[in-house]
Coordinates of C-alpha atoms and ligand atoms in Angstrom, one line a residue:
M101 CA 0.0 0.0 0.0
H102 CA 1.2 3.5 -0.9
V103 CA 0.0 6.4 1.3
I104 CA 0.5 9.9 0.0
D105 CA -0.3 13.3 1.5
K106 CA 0.3 16.6 0.0
R107 CA 1.4 18.1 3.3
P108 CA 4.9 17.5 4.6
H109 CA 3.5 15.3 7.4
I110 CA 1.1 12.5 8.1
A111 CA -2.1 12.5 10.3
G112 CA -4.1 15.1 8.3
N113 CA -5.8 17.7 10.4
A114 CA -5.4 15.6 13.5
F115 CA -1.6 16.3 13.2
D116 CA -0.1 17.2 16.6
E117 CA 3.4 18.3 17.5
Y118 CA 5.4 19.8 20.3
D119 CA 5.7 23.6 19.9
E120 CA 8.9 25.5 20.7
S121 CA 8.1 25.5 24.4
G122 CA 7.6 21.7 24.4
I123 CA 3.8 21.7 24.7
L124 CA 1.9 19.2 22.6
I125 CA -0.4 21.2 20.4
H126 CA -2.8 20.5 17.5
R127 CA -1.7 22.5 14.5
Y128 CA -5.1 22.4 12.8
G129 CA -7.2 23.1 15.8
P130 CA -8.5 21.0 18.7
H131 CA -9.2 17.4 18.0
I132 CA -11.0 15.7 20.9
F133 CA -11.8 12.0 20.6
H134 CA -15.1 10.6 21.7
T135 CA -17.2 7.7 20.5
A136 CA -20.1 5.5 21.5
S137 CA -18.7 2.7 19.5
E138 CA -16.7 0.1 21.4
R139 CA -15.6 -1.3 18.0
I140 CA -14.1 2.0 16.9
F141 CA -12.4 2.6 20.2
R142 CA -11.0 -1.0 20.2
F143 CA -9.7 -0.5 16.7
L144 CA -7.8 2.7 17.5
S145 CA -6.5 1.1 20.8
R146 CA -4.4 -1.2 18.6
F147 CA -2.3 1.9 17.8
T148 CA -2.3 3.9 21.0
D149 CA -2.8 4.0 24.8
W150 CA -5.1 6.6 26.1
H151 CA -5.3 9.6 28.5
P152 CA -8.8 9.7 29.8
Y153 CA -10.3 13.2 29.1
E154 CA -13.8 14.6 29.2
H155 CA -14.0 17.8 27.3
R156 CA -15.6 20.8 29.0
V157 CA -16.6 24.1 27.4
R158 CA -17.6 27.5 28.9
S159 CA -19.3 30.1 26.8
V160 CA -18.8 33.9 27.4
V161 CA -22.0 35.9 27.5
E162 CA -21.9 39.5 28.7
N163 CA -18.4 38.9 30.1
E164 CA -19.4 35.9 32.3
L165 CA -18.5 32.3 31.7
Y166 CA -21.4 29.8 31.5
P167 CA -21.5 26.0 31.1
F168 CA -22.1 25.1 27.5
P169 CA -24.0 23.1 26.2
I170 CA -26.8 24.8 28.1
N171 CA -27.7 22.9 31.3
R172 CA -29.5 23.7 34.5
D173 CA -26.5 25.5 36.0
T174 CA -26.4 27.7 32.9
L175 CA -30.0 28.7 33.5
N176 CA -29.6 29.2 37.2
R177 CA -26.5 31.4 36.9
L178 CA -27.7 33.4 33.8
Y179 CA -31.1 34.2 35.3
G180 CA -30.3 34.1 39.0
L181 CA -32.7 31.1 39.6
R182 CA -32.6 28.0 41.7
L183 CA -34.2 25.5 39.4
D184 CA -34.1 21.7 40.1
E185 CA -34.3 19.2 37.2
A186 CA -38.1 19.3 36.9
D187 CA -38.1 23.1 37.1
A188 CA -35.5 23.3 34.3
A189 CA -37.6 21.0 32.1
A190 CA -40.6 23.3 32.8
F191 CA -38.4 26.4 32.1
F192 CA -37.4 25.1 28.6
E193 CA -41.1 24.1 28.0
R194 CA -42.1 27.7 28.8
V195 CA -39.5 29.5 26.7
R196 CA -39.2 27.2 23.7
E197 CA -40.8 28.2 20.4
H198 CA -42.6 25.1 19.3
R199 CA -41.9 24.1 15.7
D200 CA -44.0 21.3 14.0
A201 CA -41.3 20.8 11.4
I202 CA -37.6 21.2 12.2
R203 CA -36.2 22.5 8.9
N204 CA -32.9 24.1 9.8
S205 CA -30.6 25.0 12.6
E206 CA -32.6 28.0 13.7
D207 CA -35.7 25.7 14.2
V208 CA -33.6 23.3 16.3
V209 CA -32.5 25.9 18.8
L210 CA -35.7 27.9 19.0
N211 CA -37.7 24.7 19.4
S212 CA -35.5 23.6 22.3
V213 CA -34.4 26.7 24.2
G214 CA -36.3 29.7 22.9
R215 CA -35.2 33.1 21.6
D216 CA -33.2 34.6 24.4
L217 CA -30.8 31.6 24.8
Y218 CA -30.7 31.3 21.0
E219 CA -29.6 34.9 20.7
K220 CA -27.1 34.8 23.6
F221 CA -25.4 31.5 22.8
F222 CA -26.1 30.4 19.2
L223 CA -27.0 33.1 16.7
N224 CA -23.8 35.1 16.6
Y225 CA -21.5 32.1 17.0
T226 CA -23.1 30.4 14.0
R227 CA -22.9 33.6 11.9
K228 CA -19.2 33.9 12.8
Q229 CA -18.5 30.2 12.2
W230 CA -20.3 29.7 8.9
G231 CA -20.9 33.2 7.6
L232 CA -24.6 32.2 7.3
E233 CA -27.7 32.6 9.4
P234 CA -28.7 29.5 11.4
S235 CA -31.9 29.3 9.2
Q236 CA -29.6 28.7 6.2
L237 CA -27.9 25.6 7.8
K238 CA -29.2 22.1 8.0
A239 CA -30.7 21.1 11.3
G240 CA -27.9 18.7 11.9
V241 CA -25.4 21.5 12.6
A242 CA -27.1 22.9 15.7
A243 CA -28.4 19.4 16.6
R244 CA -24.8 18.5 17.5
I245 CA -25.3 20.5 20.7
P246 CA -27.6 18.9 23.3
T247 CA -29.8 20.8 25.9
R248 CA -29.7 19.4 29.4
T249 CA -31.9 19.8 32.4
N250 CA -29.3 18.1 34.7
T251 CA -25.9 19.7 35.6
D252 CA -23.7 17.5 33.3
D253 CA -21.2 20.0 31.9
R254 CA -19.4 17.7 29.6
Y255 CA -19.3 18.6 26.0
F256 CA -19.9 15.0 24.9
S257 CA -21.8 12.2 26.6
D258 CA -20.2 9.3 24.7
T259 CA -19.0 6.2 26.6
Y260 CA -15.5 6.5 25.4
Q261 CA -13.8 9.8 25.8
A262 CA -10.0 9.9 25.7
M263 CA -7.0 11.4 24.0
P264 CA -4.2 9.3 22.4
L265 CA -1.6 9.1 25.2
H266 CA 1.3 10.2 23.0
G267 CA -0.7 12.2 20.6
Y268 CA -2.5 11.7 17.3
T269 CA 0.7 11.8 15.1
R270 CA 2.2 9.0 17.1
M271 CA -1.0 7.0 16.8
F272 CA -1.0 7.4 13.0
E273 CA 2.7 6.5 12.9
N274 CA 1.9 3.3 14.6
M275 CA -0.9 2.6 12.2
L276 CA 1.3 3.1 9.2
D277 CA 4.2 1.2 10.6
H278 CA 3.8 -2.0 8.5
P279 CA 6.1 -3.7 6.0
N280 CA 3.4 -3.4 3.3
I281 CA 2.8 0.3 3.8
R282 CA 5.0 3.0 2.1
V283 CA 4.4 6.6 3.1
E284 CA 5.3 9.6 1.0
T285 CA 4.5 13.1 2.2
G286 CA 4.7 16.3 0.1
V287 CA 3.0 14.6 -2.8
D288 CA -0.3 16.0 -4.2
F289 CA -2.6 13.3 -5.6
I290 CA -3.5 15.6 -8.4
D291 CA 0.1 15.4 -9.6
V292 CA 0.1 11.6 -9.6
S293 CA 0.0 10.7 -13.3
D294 CA 0.5 6.9 -13.4
R295 CA -2.7 6.1 -11.4
D296 CA -3.3 3.0 -13.5
R297 CA -0.5 1.2 -11.6
Y298 CA -2.7 1.0 -8.5
S299 CA -5.3 -1.7 -8.4
H300 CA -7.4 0.5 -6.1
I301 CA -7.3 4.1 -4.9
V302 CA -8.8 5.5 -1.7
Y303 CA -9.2 9.3 -2.2
T304 CA -9.7 11.5 0.9
G305 CA -9.4 15.0 -0.7
P306 CA -12.2 17.2 -1.8
I307 CA -14.5 15.4 -4.2
D308 CA -14.9 18.5 -6.4
A309 CA -11.2 18.8 -6.9
Y310 CA -11.0 15.1 -7.9
Y311 CA -13.4 15.8 -10.8
G312 CA -11.7 19.1 -11.8
Y313 CA -14.6 21.2 -10.4
R314 CA -16.6 20.2 -13.5
F315 CA -19.9 21.1 -11.9
G316 CA -18.5 24.1 -10.1
P317 CA -16.7 24.3 -6.7
L318 CA -18.3 22.8 -3.6
P319 CA -18.3 25.4 -0.7
Y320 CA -16.1 24.5 2.3
R321 CA -15.6 26.6 5.4
S322 CA -12.0 27.4 6.4
L323 CA -10.3 28.6 9.6
R324 CA -7.2 30.5 10.4
F325 CA -5.5 29.2 13.6
E326 CA -3.6 31.7 15.7
H327 CA -1.3 29.8 18.1
E328 CA 0.2 31.4 21.1
H329 CA 2.5 30.3 23.9
L330 CA 2.3 32.1 27.2
P331 CA 5.5 31.3 29.1
K332 CA 4.6 32.7 32.5
V333 CA 1.0 31.6 32.6
E334 CA 0.4 28.1 34.1
W335 CA -3.3 28.1 33.2
F336 CA -5.0 30.6 30.8
Q337 CA -8.6 29.4 31.3
P338 CA -10.5 27.1 33.5
V339 CA -11.5 24.4 30.9
G340 CA -10.3 23.1 27.6
T341 CA -12.3 25.4 25.4
V342 CA -13.9 28.8 25.9
N343 CA -16.4 29.9 23.3
Y344 CA -17.0 33.6 22.4
P345 CA -20.3 33.7 20.6
N346 CA -20.7 37.5 20.7
D347 CA -17.3 39.0 21.1
H348 CA -14.1 38.9 18.9
A349 CA -13.5 37.7 15.4
Y350 CA -12.5 34.2 16.7
T351 CA -15.1 31.7 17.8
R352 CA -13.2 30.0 20.6
I353 CA -9.9 29.5 22.5
T354 CA -8.6 26.1 23.3
E355 CA -5.8 25.5 25.9
F356 CA -4.1 22.3 25.0
K357 CA -2.7 21.2 28.4
H358 CA -6.3 20.6 29.6
L359 CA -6.8 18.1 26.7
T360 CA -3.5 16.3 27.0
G361 CA -2.9 16.4 30.8
Q362 CA 0.6 17.6 30.1
Q363 CA 2.3 19.5 32.9
H364 CA 4.3 22.7 32.1
A365 CA 5.1 26.0 33.8
G366 CA 3.7 27.8 30.7
T367 CA 0.7 27.2 28.5
S368 CA -0.2 27.1 24.8
I369 CA -3.5 28.2 23.3
V370 CA -5.1 28.5 19.9
R371 CA -7.7 30.9 18.6
E372 CA -9.9 29.9 15.7
Y373 CA -10.9 32.5 13.1
P374 CA -13.4 31.3 10.6
Q375 CA -13.0 32.3 7.0
A376 CA -14.3 31.6 3.5
E377 CA -11.0 31.1 1.8
G378 CA -8.1 28.7 2.6
E379 CA -7.7 25.0 3.4
P380 CA -11.1 23.3 3.4
Y381 CA -12.0 22.2 7.0
Y382 CA -15.8 21.9 7.0
P383 CA -18.3 21.0 4.4
I384 CA -21.2 23.5 4.7
P385 CA -24.4 21.5 5.4
R386 CA -27.2 23.2 3.4
D387 CA -29.6 21.9 0.8
E388 CA -28.1 23.6 -2.3
N389 CA -24.6 22.2 -1.4
E390 CA -26.1 18.7 -0.9
V391 CA -27.6 19.0 -4.4
L392 CA -24.2 19.9 -5.9
F393 CA -22.5 17.1 -3.9
K394 CA -25.0 14.6 -5.2
R395 CA -23.9 15.3 -8.8
Y396 CA -20.3 14.6 -7.9
E397 CA -21.3 11.6 -5.8
A398 CA -23.1 10.1 -8.8
L399 CA -19.7 10.1 -10.7
A400 CA -18.0 8.6 -7.6
L401 CA -20.5 5.8 -7.3
A402 CA -19.8 4.8 -10.9
E403 CA -16.0 4.3 -10.1
H404 CA -14.9 0.8 -9.6
R405 CA -11.4 1.4 -8.6
V406 CA -11.7 4.5 -6.5
T407 CA -13.2 4.8 -3.0
F408 CA -14.1 8.2 -1.6
V409 CA -13.9 8.5 2.1
G410 CA -13.7 11.3 4.7
R411 CA -15.1 14.8 5.4
L412 CA -13.9 16.3 2.1
A413 CA -14.5 13.3 -0.2
Q414 CA -17.9 12.5 1.2
Y415 CA -18.8 16.1 1.9
R416 CA -20.0 15.1 5.4
Y417 CA -19.6 16.8 8.7
Y418 CA -18.0 13.7 10.2
N419 CA -16.5 13.6 13.7
M420 CA -13.2 11.7 14.0
D421 CA -14.9 8.5 15.2
Q422 CA -17.3 8.6 12.3
V423 CA -14.4 8.9 9.9
V424 CA -12.8 5.9 11.4
G425 CA -16.2 4.0 11.0
A426 CA -16.4 5.1 7.4
A427 CA -12.9 4.1 6.7
L428 CA -13.4 0.6 8.3
A429 CA -16.6 0.1 6.2
A430 CA -14.7 1.2 3.1
A431 CA -11.8 -1.2 3.8
K432 CA -14.3 -4.0 4.3
R433 CA -15.9 -3.2 0.9
I434 CA -12.6 -3.1 -0.8
L435 CA -11.3 -6.3 0.7
E436 CA -14.6 -8.1 -0.2
R437 CA -14.8 -6.9 -3.8
P438 CA -14.7 -9.6 -6.4
Ligands
UDP94 N1 -22.7 26.5 18.2 C1 -23.1 27.7 18.6 N2 -22.6 28.2 19.8 C2 -21.6 27.6 20.4 C3 -21.1 26.3 19.9 C4 -21.7 25.8 18.8 O1 -24.0 28.3 18.0 O2 -21.1 28.1 21.5 C5 -23.3 25.9 16.9 C6 -22.5 26.4 15.7 O3 -23.4 26.6 14.6 C7 -21.6 25.3 15.5 C8 -22.4 24.1 15.8 O4 -23.2 24.5 16.9 O5 -21.1 25.3 14.2 C9 -21.6 22.9 16.1 O6 -20.7 23.1 17.2 P1 -19.5 22.2 17.5 O7 -18.8 22.6 18.7 O8 -19.9 20.7 17.4 O9 -18.6 22.5 16.2 P2 -17.1 22.0 15.8 O10 -16.3 21.6 17.0 O11 -17.2 20.8 14.8 O12 -16.5 23.2 15.1

C-alpha cells in the first residue's frame, strides 16, 4: 500500500506536534476524541494507549463564563434562579418556540431553548463560524449540541472519551508502521500521473477537486489558527475550550494542556478565526450544497477502482470516530470486492 499526503507530514488535520516550548499542540485546531462505539475505540486502541479526558466548554455571554451546552447551571447562573431538574424542564417548555417541522438549525435551537438563549449562545457564534444565518444551515449542525436539564457540563456524553496518550501523530505513525505500507509526504494526488499502476485508490481529498470542479466548486468553510505560547502563565482558562459567541473575530480559544494532561510552567492556546478562503475544513451543510455534492457523488458511485472517504471526499460533517467508522466500512468493501 502506498500512502501519500500533499502536506509535509502524516495525520491530516489531526496532526499534533510539540511547539517550541515543548507543549503538545494540534496545529489544525482542537481534536477531541469521543465515541459511543466500542468497535471503533478498540480498533484505535491497537495503535495507542489513552489519556482519559472529558471535554468541558464554557461560553462567554456578557463577560461571564457559563457552562455550555446549556444545562441547569447555565439557566440558574444566567437568570439568578434555583431550578431543580423538573423546574429546568418546565423552564425550557415555557421559553421554547414550538416548531412542528424542524427544517434548519434555527428551528432546532428555538424549538428547544427559545429566543433569548438562541440569541445569547447560538446566533452570533453560528454567523461567525459559517458566515450564514442558522436558518440557512441544515438542522444537523445545531443538533450536534444537546440541551440538558441536569448539571452535566461535559461537551460530549459518549461512553469512550480519551486522547491518544502520546498524541495523534504517534497513533498514526503506529498505524502506518507496517512492511506493506509505504508513506510519502509532500505529494499531491492531483500530480500523480501513473494512477493505473494501482489496483485500487482511496481518495480522501475534496471530491470536487478530484473531478476538476466540472460542476463548479463545492463550498467548504475554512479557519485561520492563531497559536500562542504564554511562558509565564500556568493556566489561561478554567477548561479546555472557551467559546466567544458574541465577542471577537474568533469563535473559541482552546488550551491544550487541559486536553492532554501535560504539565508545564507555561501554556499554549489556539484561537480559531473562521474564513471563507483557505484550506477546506468543514463541508457546509445546506440543501443547495447537498444537491451539488450529489452530482459529484453520482460520478463517484460509478467508479470501480476509486473509493471516496472522509469529510472532504464524502462532503459530510464527520467527527473523528465517524471517519474511522467510514474508513473501516470502506476497507471491508474493498477487501470483499470480487
Ligand atoms: N454552536 C453555537 N454556539 C456555540 C457552539 C456551537 O451556536 O457556542 C453551533 C454552531 O453553529 C456550530 C455548531 O453549533 O457550528 C456545532 O458546534 P461544534 O462545537 O460541534 O462544532 P465543531 O467543534 O465541529 O467546530
